[in-house]
């Protein structure tokens, strides 16, 4: 099947692509864009009760369920321990290979130069360093190089709120329920681990009561669901992306034209 555009979102843990870019990805998928998520760790540290191995398996199941809500075609999860991601040669090679195999036109990841989770920062750095080799056939010769470098964008996360630039703002009102259902699929994170760490686990909703689940996520993660004041356009729900200073040179106008949303 031929796709008008192929997008790869590189995250550090299963659930982040959904939270920070899920609405946009669902809108792109609805117009025939091929979307893939790639998690550079398996998320096996993200709980206060579960051990690594069962948690790893559970989080993979959650990710695959979330992908179905968003129309994501592939969800690759590397078997790297949560909290141990390093921007080394092996990880750079894995990302170069994945970008090439997906034939990505656009790659989205984290800002690598701000506070926040070290895995997230490492993921951003790995993509930054990988992007310069995507067209070089002497690097990772077992996977054919791309004809041109992908456009690279940065998605927001909690560590980049103060430095993120809202270059490309997408109205995700039409896809907000799909995004919320994808987030809700990650029950270990949205209803267990994060609420426990932040002190409101007793307020977690009953699974299966969608109205309560929806309200819970909107209440406790508003900065990643509703449009931030810095975003333009008057949208109630929005996601934004910053043009990266690596990858193929682009402009806001070109990205908006490619996304056609």
PDB file of N, CA and C in Angstrom, residues 166-217:
ATOM      1  N   UNK A 166       6.172  26.638  20.302  1.00  0.00           N
ATOM      2  CA  UNK A 166       4.932  26.171  19.684  1.00  0.00           C
ATOM      3  C   UNK A 166       4.918  26.565  18.202  1.00  0.00           C
ATOM      4  N   UNK A 167       5.803  25.940  17.431  1.00  0.00           N
ATOM      5  CA  UNK A 167       5.914  26.298  16.011  1.00  0.00           C
ATOM      6  C   UNK A 167       4.730  25.794  15.200  1.00  0.00           C
ATOM      7  N   UNK A 168       4.387  24.527  15.385  1.00  0.00           N
ATOM      8  CA  UNK A 168       3.285  23.907  14.638  1.00  0.00           C
ATOM      9  C   UNK A 168       2.221  23.491  15.642  1.00  0.00           C
ATOM     10  N   UNK A 169       1.075  24.143  15.603  1.00  0.00           N
ATOM     11  CA  UNK A 169      -0.013  23.856  16.537  1.00  0.00           C
ATOM     12  C   UNK A 169      -1.130  23.128  15.793  1.00  0.00           C
ATOM     13  N   UNK A 170      -1.535  21.995  16.352  1.00  0.00           N
ATOM     14  CA  UNK A 170      -2.558  21.161  15.711  1.00  0.00           C
ATOM     15  C   UNK A 170      -3.796  21.106  16.604  1.00  0.00           C
ATOM     16  N   UNK A 171      -4.932  21.411  16.033  1.00  0.00           N
ATOM     17  CA  UNK A 171      -6.215  21.274  16.733  1.00  0.00           C
ATOM     18  C   UNK A 171      -6.539  19.791  16.839  1.00  0.00           C
ATOM     19  N   UNK A 172      -6.573  19.260  18.062  1.00  0.00           N
ATOM     20  CA  UNK A 172      -6.893  17.846  18.237  1.00  0.00           C
ATOM     21  C   UNK A 172      -8.283  17.650  18.833  1.00  0.00           C
ATOM     22  N   UNK A 173      -9.100  18.688  18.745  1.00  0.00           N
ATOM     23  CA  UNK A 173     -10.487  18.535  19.162  1.00  0.00           C
ATOM     24  C   UNK A 173     -11.187  17.375  18.464  1.00  0.00           C
ATOM     25  N   UNK A 174     -10.996  17.234  17.121  1.00  0.00           N
ATOM     26  CA  UNK A 174     -11.672  16.137  16.426  1.00  0.00           C
ATOM     27  C   UNK A 174     -11.205  14.744  16.850  1.00  0.00           C
ATOM     28  N   UNK A 175     -10.041  14.660  17.499  1.00  0.00           N
ATOM     29  CA  UNK A 175      -9.495  13.344  17.860  1.00  0.00           C
ATOM     30  C   UNK A 175      -9.248  13.201  19.357  1.00  0.00           C
ATOM     31  N   UNK A 176      -9.800  14.112  20.160  1.00  0.00           N
ATOM     32  CA  UNK A 176      -9.468  14.104  21.584  1.00  0.00           C
ATOM     33  C   UNK A 176      -9.957  12.827  22.274  1.00  0.00           C
ATOM     34  N   UNK A 177     -11.100  12.306  21.897  1.00  0.00           N
ATOM     35  CA  UNK A 177     -11.572  11.083  22.552  1.00  0.00           C
ATOM     36  C   UNK A 177     -10.689   9.893  22.212  1.00  0.00           C
ATOM     37  N   UNK A 178     -10.219   9.818  20.969  1.00  0.00           N
ATOM     38  CA  UNK A 178      -9.297   8.741  20.600  1.00  0.00           C
ATOM     39  C   UNK A 178      -8.000   8.862  21.394  1.00  0.00           C
ATOM     40  N   UNK A 179      -7.511  10.094  21.555  1.00  0.00           N
ATOM     41  CA  UNK A 179      -6.299  10.308  22.347  1.00  0.00           C
ATOM     42  C   UNK A 179      -6.517   9.905  23.804  1.00  0.00           C
ATOM     43  N   UNK A 180      -7.634  10.302  24.370  1.00  0.00           N
ATOM     44  CA  UNK A 180      -7.921   9.973  25.765  1.00  0.00           C
ATOM     45  C   UNK A 180      -8.078   8.462  25.955  1.00  0.00           C
ATOM     46  N   UNK A 181      -8.680   7.790  24.994  1.00  0.00           N
ATOM     47  CA  UNK A 181      -8.817   6.339  25.099  1.00  0.00           C
ATOM     48  C   UNK A 181      -7.463   5.655  24.978  1.00  0.00           C
ATOM     49  N   UNK A 182      -6.578   6.209  24.153  1.00  0.00           N
ATOM     50  CA  UNK A 182      -5.226   5.659  24.049  1.00  0.00           C
ATOM     51  C   UNK A 182      -4.473   5.839  25.357  1.00  0.00           C
ATOM     52  N   UNK A 183      -4.615   7.008  25.966  1.00  0.00           N
ATOM     53  CA  UNK A 183      -3.987   7.228  27.271  1.00  0.00           C
ATOM     54  C   UNK A 183      -4.590   6.290  28.313  1.00  0.00           C
ATOM     55  N   UNK A 184      -5.905   6.151  28.304  1.00  0.00           N
ATOM     56  CA  UNK A 184      -6.575   5.289  29.277  1.00  0.00           C
ATOM     57  C   UNK A 184      -6.146   3.838  29.141  1.00  0.00           C
ATOM     58  N   UNK A 185      -5.753   3.435  27.929  1.00  0.00           N
ATOM     59  CA  UNK A 185      -5.270   2.069  27.738  1.00  0.00           C
ATOM     60  C   UNK A 185      -4.035   1.796  28.584  1.00  0.00           C
ATOM     61  N   UNK A 186      -3.271   2.845  28.893  1.00  0.00           N
ATOM     62  CA  UNK A 186      -2.086   2.724  29.733  1.00  0.00           C
ATOM     63  C   UNK A 186      -2.480   2.877  31.205  1.00  0.00           C
ATOM     64  N   UNK A 187      -3.277   1.949  31.684  1.00  0.00           N
ATOM     65  CA  UNK A 187      -3.777   2.030  33.058  1.00  0.00           C
ATOM     66  C   UNK A 187      -2.650   2.026  34.077  1.00  0.00           C
ATOM     67  N   UNK A 188      -1.565   1.304  33.813  1.00  0.00           N
ATOM     68  CA  UNK A 188      -0.446   1.275  34.767  1.00  0.00           C
ATOM     69  C   UNK A 188       0.082   2.674  35.034  1.00  0.00           C
ATOM     70  N   UNK A 189       0.004   3.555  34.035  1.00  0.00           N
ATOM     71  CA  UNK A 189       0.570   4.893  34.164  1.00  0.00           C
ATOM     72  C   UNK A 189      -0.454   5.922  34.607  1.00  0.00           C
ATOM     73  N   UNK A 190      -1.603   5.938  33.950  1.00  0.00           N
ATOM     74  CA  UNK A 190      -2.575   6.999  34.200  1.00  0.00           C
ATOM     75  C   UNK A 190      -3.456   6.753  35.421  1.00  0.00           C
ATOM     76  N   UNK A 191      -3.632   5.487  35.817  1.00  0.00           N
ATOM     77  CA  UNK A 191      -4.515   5.186  36.938  1.00  0.00           C
ATOM     78  C   UNK A 191      -3.779   4.583  38.127  1.00  0.00           C
ATOM     79  N   UNK A 192      -2.506   4.255  37.959  1.00  0.00           N
ATOM     80  CA  UNK A 192      -1.770   3.593  39.036  1.00  0.00           C
ATOM     81  C   UNK A 192      -0.481   4.332  39.392  1.00  0.00           C
ATOM     82  N   UNK A 193       0.531   4.252  38.552  1.00  0.00           N
ATOM     83  CA  UNK A 193       1.855   4.747  38.924  1.00  0.00           C
ATOM     84  C   UNK A 193       1.898   6.265  39.128  1.00  0.00           C
ATOM     85  N   UNK A 194       1.500   7.025  38.114  1.00  0.00           N
ATOM     86  CA  UNK A 194       1.544   8.484  38.254  1.00  0.00           C
ATOM     87  C   UNK A 194       0.652   8.981  39.386  1.00  0.00           C
ATOM     88  N   UNK A 195      -0.591   8.500  39.511  1.00  0.00           N
ATOM     89  CA  UNK A 195      -1.405   8.938  40.650  1.00  0.00           C
ATOM     90  C   UNK A 195      -0.785   8.572  42.000  1.00  0.00           C
ATOM     91  N   UNK A 196      -0.135   7.412  42.091  1.00  0.00           N
ATOM     92  CA  UNK A 196       0.526   7.038  43.334  1.00  0.00           C
ATOM     93  C   UNK A 196       1.657   8.009  43.643  1.00  0.00           C
ATOM     94  N   UNK A 197       2.488   8.311  42.650  1.00  0.00           N
ATOM     95  CA  UNK A 197       3.616   9.211  42.864  1.00  0.00           C
ATOM     96  C   UNK A 197       3.163  10.621  43.204  1.00  0.00           C
ATOM     97  N   UNK A 198       2.046  11.031  42.643  1.00  0.00           N
ATOM     98  CA  UNK A 198       1.580  12.410  42.817  1.00  0.00           C
ATOM     99  C   UNK A 198       0.540  12.548  43.922  1.00  0.00           C
ATOM    100  N   UNK A 199       0.158  11.447  44.560  1.00  0.00           N
ATOM    101  CA  UNK A 199      -0.666  11.509  45.752  1.00  0.00           C
ATOM    102  C   UNK A 199      -2.161  11.517  45.551  1.00  0.00           C
ATOM    103  N   UNK A 200      -2.659  11.035  44.411  1.00  0.00           N
ATOM    104  CA  UNK A 200      -4.110  10.993  44.236  1.00  0.00           C
ATOM    105  C   UNK A 200      -4.580   9.636  43.715  1.00  0.00           C
ATOM    106  N   UNK A 201      -3.841   8.578  44.058  1.00  0.00           N
ATOM    107  CA  UNK A 201      -4.221   7.258  43.574  1.00  0.00           C
ATOM    108  C   UNK A 201      -5.595   6.838  44.091  1.00  0.00           C
ATOM    109  N   UNK A 202      -6.003   7.341  45.254  1.00  0.00           N
ATOM    110  CA  UNK A 202      -7.316   6.990  45.800  1.00  0.00           C
ATOM    111  C   UNK A 202      -8.463   7.546  44.961  1.00  0.00           C
ATOM    112  N   UNK A 203      -8.160   8.493  44.087  1.00  0.00           N
ATOM    113  CA  UNK A 203      -9.188   9.077  43.233  1.00  0.00           C
ATOM    114  C   UNK A 203      -9.290   8.385  41.884  1.00  0.00           C
ATOM    115  N   UNK A 204      -8.442   7.390  41.640  1.00  0.00           N
ATOM    116  CA  UNK A 204      -8.441   6.718  40.339  1.00  0.00           C
ATOM    117  C   UNK A 204      -9.820   6.156  40.025  1.00  0.00           C
ATOM    118  N   UNK A 205     -10.271   6.283  38.783  1.00  0.00           N
ATOM    119  CA  UNK A 205     -11.624   5.847  38.427  1.00  0.00           C
ATOM    120  C   UNK A 205     -11.734   4.333  38.311  1.00  0.00           C
ATOM    121  N   UNK A 206     -12.945   3.868  38.308  1.00  0.00           N
ATOM    122  CA  UNK A 206     -13.217   2.458  38.060  1.00  0.00           C
ATOM    123  C   UNK A 206     -13.049   2.189  36.572  1.00  0.00           C
ATOM    124  N   UNK A 207     -12.216   1.206  36.235  1.00  0.00           N
ATOM    125  CA  UNK A 207     -11.997   0.882  34.833  1.00  0.00           C
ATOM    126  C   UNK A 207     -13.302   0.377  34.222  1.00  0.00           C
ATOM    127  N   UNK A 208     -13.655   0.949  33.102  1.00  0.00           N
ATOM    128  CA  UNK A 208     -14.908   0.593  32.447  1.00  0.00           C
ATOM    129  C   UNK A 208     -15.946   1.690  32.532  1.00  0.00           C
ATOM    130  N   UNK A 209     -15.746   2.632  33.458  1.00  0.00           N
ATOM    131  CA  UNK A 209     -16.621   3.802  33.550  1.00  0.00           C
ATOM    132  C   UNK A 209     -15.961   4.909  32.731  1.00  0.00           C
ATOM    133  N   UNK A 210     -16.243   4.945  31.430  1.00  0.00           N
ATOM    134  CA  UNK A 210     -15.505   5.820  30.542  1.00  0.00           C
ATOM    135  C   UNK A 210     -15.661   7.293  30.907  1.00  0.00           C
ATOM    136  N   UNK A 211     -16.836   7.706  31.317  1.00  0.00           N
ATOM    137  CA  UNK A 211     -17.028   9.111  31.687  1.00  0.00           C
ATOM    138  C   UNK A 211     -16.095   9.494  32.831  1.00  0.00           C
ATOM    139  N   UNK A 212     -15.964   8.607  33.823  1.00  0.00           N
ATOM    140  CA  UNK A 212     -15.073   8.884  34.953  1.00  0.00           C
ATOM    141  C   UNK A 212     -13.613   8.831  34.532  1.00  0.00           C
ATOM    142  N   UNK A 213     -13.265   7.874  33.682  1.00  0.00           N
ATOM    143  CA  UNK A 213     -11.884   7.774  33.203  1.00  0.00           C
ATOM    144  C   UNK A 213     -11.497   9.028  32.423  1.00  0.00           C
ATOM    145  N   UNK A 214     -12.374   9.459  31.542  1.00  0.00           N
ATOM    146  CA  UNK A 214     -12.116  10.637  30.720  1.00  0.00           C
ATOM    147  C   UNK A 214     -11.926  11.872  31.584  1.00  0.00           C
ATOM    148  N   UNK A 215     -12.824  12.063  32.545  1.00  0.00           N
ATOM    149  CA  UNK A 215     -12.743  13.233  33.419  1.00  0.00           C
ATOM    150  C   UNK A 215     -11.470  13.220  34.259  1.00  0.00           C
ATOM    151  N   UNK A 216     -11.050  12.041  34.681  1.00  0.00           N
ATOM    152  CA  UNK A 216      -9.846  11.901  35.508  1.00  0.00           C
ATOM    153  C   UNK A 216      -8.606  12.337  34.737  1.00  0.00           C
ATOM    154  N   UNK A 217      -8.465  11.885  33.505  1.00  0.00           N
ATOM    155  CA  UNK A 217      -7.292  12.255  32.719  1.00  0.00           C
ATOM    156  C   UNK A 217      -7.291  13.750  32.412  1.00  0.00           C
TER     157      UNK A 217
END
